[in-house]
PDB file of C-alpha atoms in Angstrom:
ATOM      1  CA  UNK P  78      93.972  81.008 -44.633  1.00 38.00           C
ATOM      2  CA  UNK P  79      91.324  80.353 -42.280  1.00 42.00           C
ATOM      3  CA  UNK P  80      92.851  79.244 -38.768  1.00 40.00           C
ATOM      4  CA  UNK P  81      91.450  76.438 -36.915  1.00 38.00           C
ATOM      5  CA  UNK P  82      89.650  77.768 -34.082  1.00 39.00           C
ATOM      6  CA  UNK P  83      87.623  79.409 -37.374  1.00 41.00           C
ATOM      7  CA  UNK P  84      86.573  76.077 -38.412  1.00 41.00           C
ATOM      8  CA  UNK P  85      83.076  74.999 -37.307  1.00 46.00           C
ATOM      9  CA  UNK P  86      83.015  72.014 -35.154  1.00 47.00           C
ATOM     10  CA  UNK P  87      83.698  68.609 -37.580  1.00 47.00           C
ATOM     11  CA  UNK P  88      83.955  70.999 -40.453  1.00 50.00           C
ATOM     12  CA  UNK P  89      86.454  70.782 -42.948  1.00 50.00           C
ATOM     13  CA  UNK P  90      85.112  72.403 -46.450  1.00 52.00           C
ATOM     14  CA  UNK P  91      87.254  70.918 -48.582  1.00 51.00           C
ATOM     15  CA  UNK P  92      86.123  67.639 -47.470  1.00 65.00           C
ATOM     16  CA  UNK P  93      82.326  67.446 -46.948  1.00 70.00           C
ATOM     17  CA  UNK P  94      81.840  63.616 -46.747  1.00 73.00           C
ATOM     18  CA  UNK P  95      84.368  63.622 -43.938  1.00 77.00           C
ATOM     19  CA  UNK P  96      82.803  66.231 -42.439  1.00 76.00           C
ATOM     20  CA  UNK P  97      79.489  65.114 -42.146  1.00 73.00           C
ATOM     21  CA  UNK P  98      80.712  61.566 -40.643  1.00 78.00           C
ATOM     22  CA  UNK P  99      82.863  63.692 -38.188  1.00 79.00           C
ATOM     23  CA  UNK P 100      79.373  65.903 -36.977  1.00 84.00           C
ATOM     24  CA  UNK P 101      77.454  62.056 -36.274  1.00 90.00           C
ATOM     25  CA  UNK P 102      80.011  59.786 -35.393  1.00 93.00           C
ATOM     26  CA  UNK P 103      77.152  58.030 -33.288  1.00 94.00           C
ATOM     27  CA  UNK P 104      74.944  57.403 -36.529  1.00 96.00           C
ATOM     28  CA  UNK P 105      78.176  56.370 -38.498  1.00 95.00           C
ATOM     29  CA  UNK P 106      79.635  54.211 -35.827  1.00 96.00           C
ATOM     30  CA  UNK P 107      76.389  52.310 -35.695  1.00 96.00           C
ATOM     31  CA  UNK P 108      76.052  51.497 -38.954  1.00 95.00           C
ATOM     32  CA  UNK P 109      79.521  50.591 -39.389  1.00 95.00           C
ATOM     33  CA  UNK P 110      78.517  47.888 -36.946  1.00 96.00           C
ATOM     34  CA  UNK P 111      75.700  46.852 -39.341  1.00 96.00           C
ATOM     35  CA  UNK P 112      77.531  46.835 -42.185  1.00 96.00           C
ATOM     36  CA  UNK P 113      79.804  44.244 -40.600  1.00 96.00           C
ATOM     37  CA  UNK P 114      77.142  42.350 -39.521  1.00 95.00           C
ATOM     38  CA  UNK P 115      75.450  42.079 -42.402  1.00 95.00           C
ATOM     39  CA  UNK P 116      78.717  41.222 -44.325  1.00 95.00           C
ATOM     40  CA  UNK P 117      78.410  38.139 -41.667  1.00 94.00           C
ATOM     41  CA  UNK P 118      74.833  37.193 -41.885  1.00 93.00           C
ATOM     42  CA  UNK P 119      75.893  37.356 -46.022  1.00 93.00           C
ATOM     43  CA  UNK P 120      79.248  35.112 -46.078  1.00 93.00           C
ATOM     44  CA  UNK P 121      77.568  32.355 -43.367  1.00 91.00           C
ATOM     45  CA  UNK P 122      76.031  28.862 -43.957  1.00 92.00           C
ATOM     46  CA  UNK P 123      72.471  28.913 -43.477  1.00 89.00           C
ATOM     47  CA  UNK P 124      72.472  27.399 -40.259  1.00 90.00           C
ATOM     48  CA  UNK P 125      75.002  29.970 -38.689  1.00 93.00           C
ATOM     49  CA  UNK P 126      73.309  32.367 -40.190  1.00 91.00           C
ATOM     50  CA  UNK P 127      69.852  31.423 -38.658  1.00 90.00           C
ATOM     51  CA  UNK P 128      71.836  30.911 -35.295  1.00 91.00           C
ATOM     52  CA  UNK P 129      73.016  34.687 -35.217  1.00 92.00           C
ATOM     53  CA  UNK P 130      69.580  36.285 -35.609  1.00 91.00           C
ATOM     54  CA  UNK P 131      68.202  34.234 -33.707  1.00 90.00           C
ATOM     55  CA  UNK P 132      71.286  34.282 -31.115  1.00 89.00           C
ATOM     56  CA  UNK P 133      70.493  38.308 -31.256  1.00 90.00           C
ATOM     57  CA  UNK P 134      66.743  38.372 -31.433  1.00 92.00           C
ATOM     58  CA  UNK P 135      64.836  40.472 -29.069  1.00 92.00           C
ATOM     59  CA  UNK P 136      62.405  37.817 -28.546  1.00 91.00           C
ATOM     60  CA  UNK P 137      60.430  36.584 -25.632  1.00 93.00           C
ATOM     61  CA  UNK P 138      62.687  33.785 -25.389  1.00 92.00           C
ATOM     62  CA  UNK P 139      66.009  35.940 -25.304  1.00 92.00           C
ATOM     63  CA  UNK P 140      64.429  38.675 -23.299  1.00 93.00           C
ATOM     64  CA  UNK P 141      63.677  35.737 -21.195  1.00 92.00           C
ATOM     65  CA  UNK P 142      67.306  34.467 -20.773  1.00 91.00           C
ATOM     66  CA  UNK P 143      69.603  36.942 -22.150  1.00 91.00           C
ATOM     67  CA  UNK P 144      67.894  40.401 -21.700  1.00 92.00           C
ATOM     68  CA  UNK P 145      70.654  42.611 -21.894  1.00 92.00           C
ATOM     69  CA  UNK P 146      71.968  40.764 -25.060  1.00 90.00           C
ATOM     70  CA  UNK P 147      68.519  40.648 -26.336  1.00 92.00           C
ATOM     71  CA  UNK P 148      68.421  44.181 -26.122  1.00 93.00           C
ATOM     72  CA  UNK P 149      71.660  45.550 -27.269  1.00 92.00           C
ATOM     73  CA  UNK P 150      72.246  43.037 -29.891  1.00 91.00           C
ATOM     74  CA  UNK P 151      69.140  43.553 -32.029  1.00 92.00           C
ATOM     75  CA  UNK P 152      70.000  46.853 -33.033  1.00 93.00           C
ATOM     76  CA  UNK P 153      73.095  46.239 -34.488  1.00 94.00           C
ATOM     77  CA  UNK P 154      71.708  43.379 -36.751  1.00 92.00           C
ATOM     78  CA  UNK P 155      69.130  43.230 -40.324  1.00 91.00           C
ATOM     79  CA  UNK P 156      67.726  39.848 -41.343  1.00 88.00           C
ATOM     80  CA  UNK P 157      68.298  40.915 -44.718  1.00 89.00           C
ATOM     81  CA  UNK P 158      71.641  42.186 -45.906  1.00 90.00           C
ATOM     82  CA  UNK P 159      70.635  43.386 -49.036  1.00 90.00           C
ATOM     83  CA  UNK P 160      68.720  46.331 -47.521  1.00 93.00           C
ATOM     84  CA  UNK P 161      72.061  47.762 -45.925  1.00 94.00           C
ATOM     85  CA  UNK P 162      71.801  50.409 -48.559  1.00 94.00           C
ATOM     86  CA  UNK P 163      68.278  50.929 -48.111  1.00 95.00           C
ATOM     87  CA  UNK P 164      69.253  51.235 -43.883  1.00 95.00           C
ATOM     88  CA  UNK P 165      72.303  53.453 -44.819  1.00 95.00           C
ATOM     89  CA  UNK P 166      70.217  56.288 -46.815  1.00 95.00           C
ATOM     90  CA  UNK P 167      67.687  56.096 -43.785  1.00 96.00           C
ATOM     91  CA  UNK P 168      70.701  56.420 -41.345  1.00 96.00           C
ATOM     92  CA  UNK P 169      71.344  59.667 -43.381  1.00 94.00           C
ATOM     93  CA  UNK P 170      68.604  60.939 -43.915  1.00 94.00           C
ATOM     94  CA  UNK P 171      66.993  60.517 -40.289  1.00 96.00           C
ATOM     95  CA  UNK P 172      69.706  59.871 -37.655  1.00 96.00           C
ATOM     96  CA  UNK P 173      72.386  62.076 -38.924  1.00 95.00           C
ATOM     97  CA  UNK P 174      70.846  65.208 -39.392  1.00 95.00           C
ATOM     98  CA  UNK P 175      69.723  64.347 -35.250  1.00 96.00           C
ATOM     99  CA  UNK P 176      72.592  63.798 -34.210  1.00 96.00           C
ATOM    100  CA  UNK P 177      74.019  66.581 -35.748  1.00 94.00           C
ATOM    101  CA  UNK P 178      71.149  68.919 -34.594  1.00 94.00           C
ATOM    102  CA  UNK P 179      71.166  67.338 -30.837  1.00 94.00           C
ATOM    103  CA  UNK P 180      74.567  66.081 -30.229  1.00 93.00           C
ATOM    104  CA  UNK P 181      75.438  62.587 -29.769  1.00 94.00           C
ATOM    105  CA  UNK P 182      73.929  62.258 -26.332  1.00 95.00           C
ATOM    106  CA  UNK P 183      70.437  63.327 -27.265  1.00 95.00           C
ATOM    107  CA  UNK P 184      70.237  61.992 -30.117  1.00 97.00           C
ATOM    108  CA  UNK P 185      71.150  58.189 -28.300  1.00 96.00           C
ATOM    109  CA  UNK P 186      69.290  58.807 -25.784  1.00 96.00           C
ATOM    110  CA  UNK P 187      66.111  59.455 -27.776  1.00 96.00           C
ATOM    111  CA  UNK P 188      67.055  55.947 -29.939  1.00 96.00           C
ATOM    112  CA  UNK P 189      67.590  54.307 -27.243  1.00 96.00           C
ATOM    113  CA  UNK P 190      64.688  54.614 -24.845  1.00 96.00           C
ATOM    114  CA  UNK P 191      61.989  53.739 -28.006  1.00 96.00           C
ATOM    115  CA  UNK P 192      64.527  50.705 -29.224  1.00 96.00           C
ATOM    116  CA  UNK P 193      64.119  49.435 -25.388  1.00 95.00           C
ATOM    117  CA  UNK P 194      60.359  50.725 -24.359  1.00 96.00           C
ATOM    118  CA  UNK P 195      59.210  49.664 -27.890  1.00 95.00           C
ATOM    119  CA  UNK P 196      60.659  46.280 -27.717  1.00 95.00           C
ATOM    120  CA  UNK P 197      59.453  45.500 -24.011  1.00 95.00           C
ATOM    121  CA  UNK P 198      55.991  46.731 -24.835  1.00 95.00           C
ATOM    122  CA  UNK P 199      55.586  45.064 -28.006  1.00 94.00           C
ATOM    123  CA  UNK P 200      56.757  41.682 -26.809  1.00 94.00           C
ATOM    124  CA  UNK P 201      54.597  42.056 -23.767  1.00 94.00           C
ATOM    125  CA  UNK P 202      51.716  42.453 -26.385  1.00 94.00           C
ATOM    126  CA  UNK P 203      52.919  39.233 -27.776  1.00 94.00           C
ATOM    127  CA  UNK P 204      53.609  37.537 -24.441  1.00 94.00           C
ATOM    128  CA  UNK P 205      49.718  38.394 -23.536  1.00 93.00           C
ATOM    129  CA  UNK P 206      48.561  36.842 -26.447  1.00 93.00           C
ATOM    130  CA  UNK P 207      50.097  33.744 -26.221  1.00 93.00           C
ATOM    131  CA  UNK P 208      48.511  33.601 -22.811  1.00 92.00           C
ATOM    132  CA  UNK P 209      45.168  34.114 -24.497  1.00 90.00           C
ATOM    133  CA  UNK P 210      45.547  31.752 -27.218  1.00 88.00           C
ATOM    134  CA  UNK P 211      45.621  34.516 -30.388  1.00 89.00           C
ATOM    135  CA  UNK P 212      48.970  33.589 -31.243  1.00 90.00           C
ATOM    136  CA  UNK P 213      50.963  30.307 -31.413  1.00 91.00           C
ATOM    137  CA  UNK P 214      53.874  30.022 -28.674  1.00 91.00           C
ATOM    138  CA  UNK P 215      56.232  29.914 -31.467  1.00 90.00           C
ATOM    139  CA  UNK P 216      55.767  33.459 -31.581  1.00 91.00           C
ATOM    140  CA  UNK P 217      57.764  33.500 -28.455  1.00 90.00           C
ATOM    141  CA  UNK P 218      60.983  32.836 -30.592  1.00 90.00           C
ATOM    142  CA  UNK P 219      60.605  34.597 -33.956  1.00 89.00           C
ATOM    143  CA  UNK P 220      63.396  36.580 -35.289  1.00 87.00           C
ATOM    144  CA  UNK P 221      63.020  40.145 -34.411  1.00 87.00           C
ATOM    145  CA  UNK P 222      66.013  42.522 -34.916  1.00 86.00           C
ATOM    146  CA  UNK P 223      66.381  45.479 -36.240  1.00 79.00           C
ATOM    147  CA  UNK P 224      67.148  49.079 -36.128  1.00 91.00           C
ATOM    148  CA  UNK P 225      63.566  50.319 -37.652  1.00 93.00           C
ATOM    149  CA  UNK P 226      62.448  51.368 -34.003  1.00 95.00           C
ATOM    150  CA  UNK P 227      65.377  54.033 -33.464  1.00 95.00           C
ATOM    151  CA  UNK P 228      64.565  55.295 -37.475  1.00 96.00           C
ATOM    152  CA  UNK P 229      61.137  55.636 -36.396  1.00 97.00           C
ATOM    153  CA  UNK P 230      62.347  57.542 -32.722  1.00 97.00           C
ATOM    154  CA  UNK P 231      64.703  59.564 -34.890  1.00 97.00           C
ATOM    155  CA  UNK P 232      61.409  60.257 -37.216  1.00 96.00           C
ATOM    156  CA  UNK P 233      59.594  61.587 -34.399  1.00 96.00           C
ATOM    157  CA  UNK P 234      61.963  64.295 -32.528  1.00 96.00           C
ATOM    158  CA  UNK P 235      62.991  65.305 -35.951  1.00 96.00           C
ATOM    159  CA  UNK P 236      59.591  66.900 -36.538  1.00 95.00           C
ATOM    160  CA  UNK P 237      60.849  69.805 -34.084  1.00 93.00           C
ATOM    161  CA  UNK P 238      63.850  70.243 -36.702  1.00 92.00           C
ATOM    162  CA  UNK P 239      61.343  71.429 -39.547  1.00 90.00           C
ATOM    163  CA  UNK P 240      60.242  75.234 -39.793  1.00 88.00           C
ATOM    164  CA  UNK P 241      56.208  75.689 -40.080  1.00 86.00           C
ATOM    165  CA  UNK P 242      54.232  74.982 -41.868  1.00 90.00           C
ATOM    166  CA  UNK P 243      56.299  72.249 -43.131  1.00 92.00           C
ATOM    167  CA  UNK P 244      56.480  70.427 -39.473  1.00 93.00           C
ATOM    168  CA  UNK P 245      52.998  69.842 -40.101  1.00 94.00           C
ATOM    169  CA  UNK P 246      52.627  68.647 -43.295  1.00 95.00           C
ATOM    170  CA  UNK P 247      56.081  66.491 -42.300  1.00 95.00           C
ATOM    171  CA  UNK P 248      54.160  65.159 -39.051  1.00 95.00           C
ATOM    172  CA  UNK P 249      50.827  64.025 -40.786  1.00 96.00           C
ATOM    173  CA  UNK P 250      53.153  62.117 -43.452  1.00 96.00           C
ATOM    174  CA  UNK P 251      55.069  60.728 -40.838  1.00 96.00           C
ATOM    175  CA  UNK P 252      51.888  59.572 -38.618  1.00 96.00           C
ATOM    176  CA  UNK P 253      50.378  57.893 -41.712  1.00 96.00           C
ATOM    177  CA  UNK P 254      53.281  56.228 -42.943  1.00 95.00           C
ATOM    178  CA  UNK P 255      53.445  54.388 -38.732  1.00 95.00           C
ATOM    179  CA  UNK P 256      49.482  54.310 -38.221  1.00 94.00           C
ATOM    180  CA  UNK P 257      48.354  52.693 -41.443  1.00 94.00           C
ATOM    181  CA  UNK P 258      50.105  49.822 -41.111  1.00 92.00           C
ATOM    182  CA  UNK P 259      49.601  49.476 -37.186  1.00 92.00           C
ATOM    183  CA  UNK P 260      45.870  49.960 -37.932  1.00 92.00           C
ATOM    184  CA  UNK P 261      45.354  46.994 -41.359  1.00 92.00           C
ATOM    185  CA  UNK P 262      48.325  44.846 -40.092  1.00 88.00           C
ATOM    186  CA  UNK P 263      48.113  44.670 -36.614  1.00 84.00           C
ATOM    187  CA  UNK P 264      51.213  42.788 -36.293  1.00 89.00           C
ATOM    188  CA  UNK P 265      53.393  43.545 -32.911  1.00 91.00           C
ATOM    189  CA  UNK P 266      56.240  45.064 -35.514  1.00 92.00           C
ATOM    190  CA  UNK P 267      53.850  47.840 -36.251  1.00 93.00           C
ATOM    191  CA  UNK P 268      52.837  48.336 -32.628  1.00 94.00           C
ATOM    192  CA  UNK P 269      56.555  49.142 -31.857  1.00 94.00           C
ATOM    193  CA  UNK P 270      57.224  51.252 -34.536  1.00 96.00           C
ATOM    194  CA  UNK P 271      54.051  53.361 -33.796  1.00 96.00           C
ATOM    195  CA  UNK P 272      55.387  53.666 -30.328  1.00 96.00           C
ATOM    196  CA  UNK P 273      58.940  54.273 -30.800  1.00 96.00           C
ATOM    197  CA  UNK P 274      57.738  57.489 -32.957  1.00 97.00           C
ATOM    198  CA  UNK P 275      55.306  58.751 -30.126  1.00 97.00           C
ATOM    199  CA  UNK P 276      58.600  58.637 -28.196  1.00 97.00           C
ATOM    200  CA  UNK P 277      60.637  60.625 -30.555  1.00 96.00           C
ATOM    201  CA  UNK P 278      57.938  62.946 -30.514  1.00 96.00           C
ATOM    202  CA  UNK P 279      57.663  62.783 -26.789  1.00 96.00           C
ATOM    203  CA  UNK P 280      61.393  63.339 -26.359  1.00 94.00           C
ATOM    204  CA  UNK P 281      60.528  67.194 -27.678  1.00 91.00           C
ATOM    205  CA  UNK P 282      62.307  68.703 -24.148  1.00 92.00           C
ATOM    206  CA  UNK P 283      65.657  67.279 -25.218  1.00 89.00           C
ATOM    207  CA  UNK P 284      65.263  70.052 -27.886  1.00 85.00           C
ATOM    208  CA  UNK P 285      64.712  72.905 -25.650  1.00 80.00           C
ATOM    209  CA  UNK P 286      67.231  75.412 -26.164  1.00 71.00           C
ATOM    210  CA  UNK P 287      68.493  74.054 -29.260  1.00 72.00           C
ATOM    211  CA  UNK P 288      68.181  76.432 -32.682  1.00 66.00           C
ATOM    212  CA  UNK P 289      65.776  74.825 -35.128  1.00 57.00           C
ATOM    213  CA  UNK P 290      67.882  76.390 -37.595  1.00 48.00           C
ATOM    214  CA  UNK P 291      70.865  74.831 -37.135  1.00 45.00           C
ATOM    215  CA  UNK P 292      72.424  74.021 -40.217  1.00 44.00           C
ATOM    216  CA  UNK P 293      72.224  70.249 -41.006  1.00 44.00           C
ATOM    217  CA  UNK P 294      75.935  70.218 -43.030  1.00 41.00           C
ATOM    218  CA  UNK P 295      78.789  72.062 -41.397  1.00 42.00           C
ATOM    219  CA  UNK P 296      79.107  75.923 -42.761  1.00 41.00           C
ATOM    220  CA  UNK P 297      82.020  77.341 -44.433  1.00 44.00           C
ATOM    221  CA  UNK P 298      84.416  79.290 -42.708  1.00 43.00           C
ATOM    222  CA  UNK P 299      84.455  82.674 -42.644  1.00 41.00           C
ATOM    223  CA  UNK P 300      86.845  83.904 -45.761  1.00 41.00           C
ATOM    224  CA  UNK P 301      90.463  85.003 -44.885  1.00 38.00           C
ATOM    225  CA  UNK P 302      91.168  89.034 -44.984  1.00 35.00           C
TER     226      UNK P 302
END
């Protein structure tokens, strides 16, 4: 019988699911959060339901007047709670595997710098062209929540996870996927997503010293003798 200083940190073989939620408790905390939220957004009148994402928008107008809630708040929100499980694979599939390769404090770090800089800059974008006249001043209070901007941050720095050639091949997918729309679209959205994954891939020194080969699911002990 294995004794516990044999056990990997957060891993418990005998219980994998467990295991992975115990190696990202950042990733699973935060979508706990959604999950409530959207359980909210699903149960409420119309009209509180329209008050909450707007209420949590990162909009000019709450930037304006409640930055800090502005801020926070979006990410914890979806306008659309049937996409939770659509979010929830993405939280697995992307954020996890981060977390678990950087350690919490990384890994929020990275998120949380392109949620805020790609927020500020987009809506700046839209601020400017309100001033301009290309947009209607409406714009200024549009719903816009989300957690799509941390995805596409955990996106980026999770090209330095992949072993050539694959990182490559990975990277041009992941570039398209962000640029195509930015570049037909044009809409502020895409702008933010395109720069919240130049900031995961920015964030590359946050990596330094940490094994690409890491594995992304705990490893078995070593067998008893």
């Amino acid at each position: 019988m294995p004794t516990p200083e044999a056990l990997p940190p957060g891993g418990e073989p005998s219980r994998p699911i467990r295991s992975w939620v115990c190696s990202s408790p950042g990733t699973h905390v935060w979508l706990l959060v959604i999950a409530i939220t959207s359980v909210v957004i699903a149960f409420s009148p119309d009209g509180l339901a329209h008050h909450l994402l707007h209420r949590n928008s990162s909009n000019l107008h709450q930037l304006a007047h409640h930055p800090v809630l502005a801020l926070l708040g979006s990410a914890f929100w979806i306008e659309n709670p049937s996409a939770f499980l659509l979010y929830a694979m993405l939280f697995e599939f992307f954020h996890a595997p981060v977390e678990r390769w950087l350690g919490t404090l990384r890994w929020l770090l990275t998120v949380a710098t392109a949620h805020i800089a790609a927020t500020l800059l987009s809506q700046r974008v839209v601020l400017e062209a309100i001033q301009d006249h290309d947009v209607p001043r409406s714009m200024a209070h549009v719903v816009d929540i989300g957690v799509s901007y941390g995805l596409a941050a955990a996106a980026g720095i999770l090209t330095y996870r992949i072993s050539r050639p694959w990182r490559w091949v990975y990277l041009a997918g992941a570039v398209a996927f962000f640029a195509v729309p930015l570049c037909t679209r044009h809409t502020y959205t895409d702008l933010g997503h395109a720069i919240s994954l130049a900031i995961g891939l920015a964030c590359r020194p946050l990596a330094h010293g940490v094994p690409h080969g890491k594995p992304l699911a705990p490893e078995p002990p070593p067998s008893a003798h």
